[in-house]
PDB file of C-alpha atoms in Angstrom:
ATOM      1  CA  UNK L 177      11.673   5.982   0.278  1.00 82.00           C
ATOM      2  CA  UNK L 178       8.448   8.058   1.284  1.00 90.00           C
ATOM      3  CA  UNK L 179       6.614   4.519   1.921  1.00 92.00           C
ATOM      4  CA  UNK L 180       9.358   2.942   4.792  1.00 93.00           C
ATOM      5  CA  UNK L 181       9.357   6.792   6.240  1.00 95.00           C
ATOM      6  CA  UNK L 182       5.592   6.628   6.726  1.00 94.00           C
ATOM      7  CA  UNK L 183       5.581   3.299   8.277  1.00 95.00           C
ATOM      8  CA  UNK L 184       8.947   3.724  10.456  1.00 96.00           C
ATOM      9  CA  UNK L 185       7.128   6.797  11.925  1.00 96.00           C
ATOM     10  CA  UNK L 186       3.953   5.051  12.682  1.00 94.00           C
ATOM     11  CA  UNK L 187       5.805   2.358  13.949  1.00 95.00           C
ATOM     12  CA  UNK L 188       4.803  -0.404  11.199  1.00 96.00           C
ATOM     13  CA  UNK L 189       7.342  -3.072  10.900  1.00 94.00           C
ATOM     14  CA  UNK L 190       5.286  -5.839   9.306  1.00 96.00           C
ATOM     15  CA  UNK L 191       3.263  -5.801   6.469  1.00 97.00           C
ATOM     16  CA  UNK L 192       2.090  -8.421   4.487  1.00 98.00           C
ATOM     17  CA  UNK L 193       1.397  -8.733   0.474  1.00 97.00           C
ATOM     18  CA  UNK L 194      -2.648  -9.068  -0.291  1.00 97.00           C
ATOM     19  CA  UNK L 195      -2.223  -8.895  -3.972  1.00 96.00           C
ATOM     20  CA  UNK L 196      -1.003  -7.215  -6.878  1.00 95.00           C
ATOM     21  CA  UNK L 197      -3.406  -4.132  -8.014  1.00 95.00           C
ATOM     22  CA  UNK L 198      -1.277  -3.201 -11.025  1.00 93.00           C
ATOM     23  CA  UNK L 199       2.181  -4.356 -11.936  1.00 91.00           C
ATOM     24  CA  UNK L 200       4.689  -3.582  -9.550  1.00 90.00           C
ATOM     25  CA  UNK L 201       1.243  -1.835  -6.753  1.00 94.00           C
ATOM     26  CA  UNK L 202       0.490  -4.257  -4.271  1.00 96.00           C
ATOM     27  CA  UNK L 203      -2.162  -4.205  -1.783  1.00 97.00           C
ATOM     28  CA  UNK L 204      -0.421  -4.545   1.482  1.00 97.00           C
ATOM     29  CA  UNK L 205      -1.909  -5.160   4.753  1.00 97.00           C
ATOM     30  CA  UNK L 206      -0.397  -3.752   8.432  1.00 97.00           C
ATOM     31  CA  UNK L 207      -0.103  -6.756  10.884  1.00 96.00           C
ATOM     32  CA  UNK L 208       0.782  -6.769  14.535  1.00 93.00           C
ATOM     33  CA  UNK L 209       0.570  -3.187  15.647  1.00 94.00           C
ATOM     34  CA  UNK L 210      -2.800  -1.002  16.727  1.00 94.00           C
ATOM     35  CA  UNK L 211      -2.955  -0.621  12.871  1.00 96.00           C
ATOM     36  CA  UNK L 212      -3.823  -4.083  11.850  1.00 95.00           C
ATOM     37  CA  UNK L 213      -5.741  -4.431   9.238  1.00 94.00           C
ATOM     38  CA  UNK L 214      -5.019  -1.328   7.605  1.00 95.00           C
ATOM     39  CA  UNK L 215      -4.701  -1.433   3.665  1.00 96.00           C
ATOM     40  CA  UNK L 216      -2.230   0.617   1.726  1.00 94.00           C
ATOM     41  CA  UNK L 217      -1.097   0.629  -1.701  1.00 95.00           C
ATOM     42  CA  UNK L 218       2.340   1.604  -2.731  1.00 93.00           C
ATOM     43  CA  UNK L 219       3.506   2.676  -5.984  1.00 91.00           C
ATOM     44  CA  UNK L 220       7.234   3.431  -7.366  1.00 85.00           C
ATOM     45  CA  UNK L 221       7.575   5.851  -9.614  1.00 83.00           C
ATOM     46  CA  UNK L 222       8.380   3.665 -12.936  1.00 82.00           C
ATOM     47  CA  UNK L 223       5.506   1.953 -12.223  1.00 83.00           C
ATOM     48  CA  UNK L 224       1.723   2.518 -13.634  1.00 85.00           C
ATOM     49  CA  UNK L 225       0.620   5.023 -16.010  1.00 86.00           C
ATOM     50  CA  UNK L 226      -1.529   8.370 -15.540  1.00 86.00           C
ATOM     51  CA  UNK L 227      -4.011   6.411 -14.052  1.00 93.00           C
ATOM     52  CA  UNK L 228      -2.571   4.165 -11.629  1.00 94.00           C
ATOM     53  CA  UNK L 229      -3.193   6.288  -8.285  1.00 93.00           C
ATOM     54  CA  UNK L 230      -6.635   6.597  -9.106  1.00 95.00           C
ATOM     55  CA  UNK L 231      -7.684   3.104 -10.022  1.00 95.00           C
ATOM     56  CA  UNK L 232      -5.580   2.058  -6.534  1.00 95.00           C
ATOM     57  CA  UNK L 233      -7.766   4.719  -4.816  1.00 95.00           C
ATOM     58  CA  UNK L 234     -10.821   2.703  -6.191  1.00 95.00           C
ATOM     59  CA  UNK L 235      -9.698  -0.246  -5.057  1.00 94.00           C
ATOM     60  CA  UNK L 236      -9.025   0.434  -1.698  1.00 95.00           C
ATOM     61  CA  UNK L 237     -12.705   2.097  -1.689  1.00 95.00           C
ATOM     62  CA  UNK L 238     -14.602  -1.068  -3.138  1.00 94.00           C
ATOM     63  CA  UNK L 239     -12.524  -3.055  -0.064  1.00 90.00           C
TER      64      UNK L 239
END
């Protein structure tokens, strides 16, 4: 999974759920690491329409 890869390389091993953006998106937030307080959404790919990327793009912005 191209989400654990990233994190396992920058040495992320705790992340905690915000919210939901969209169905099966959440809004996750790094903890304990020189990271903290980074925001990332992740999205499988059954999940969200056309759209989905862009409106999680906007959200992260607007945070």
């Amino acid at each position: 999974d191209t989400a654990f890869g990233i994190l396992e390389l920058l040495q992320i091993s705790e992340v905690e759920i915000r919210e939901e953006v969209l169905l099966g998106l959440p809004l996750l937030e790094v903890v304990g690491t020189k990271y903290d307080s980074l925001r990332l959404v992740t999205k499988a790919g059954a999940f969200g329409g056309e759209d989905a990327i862009a409106y999680a793009l906007r959200v992260l912005r607007e945070l």
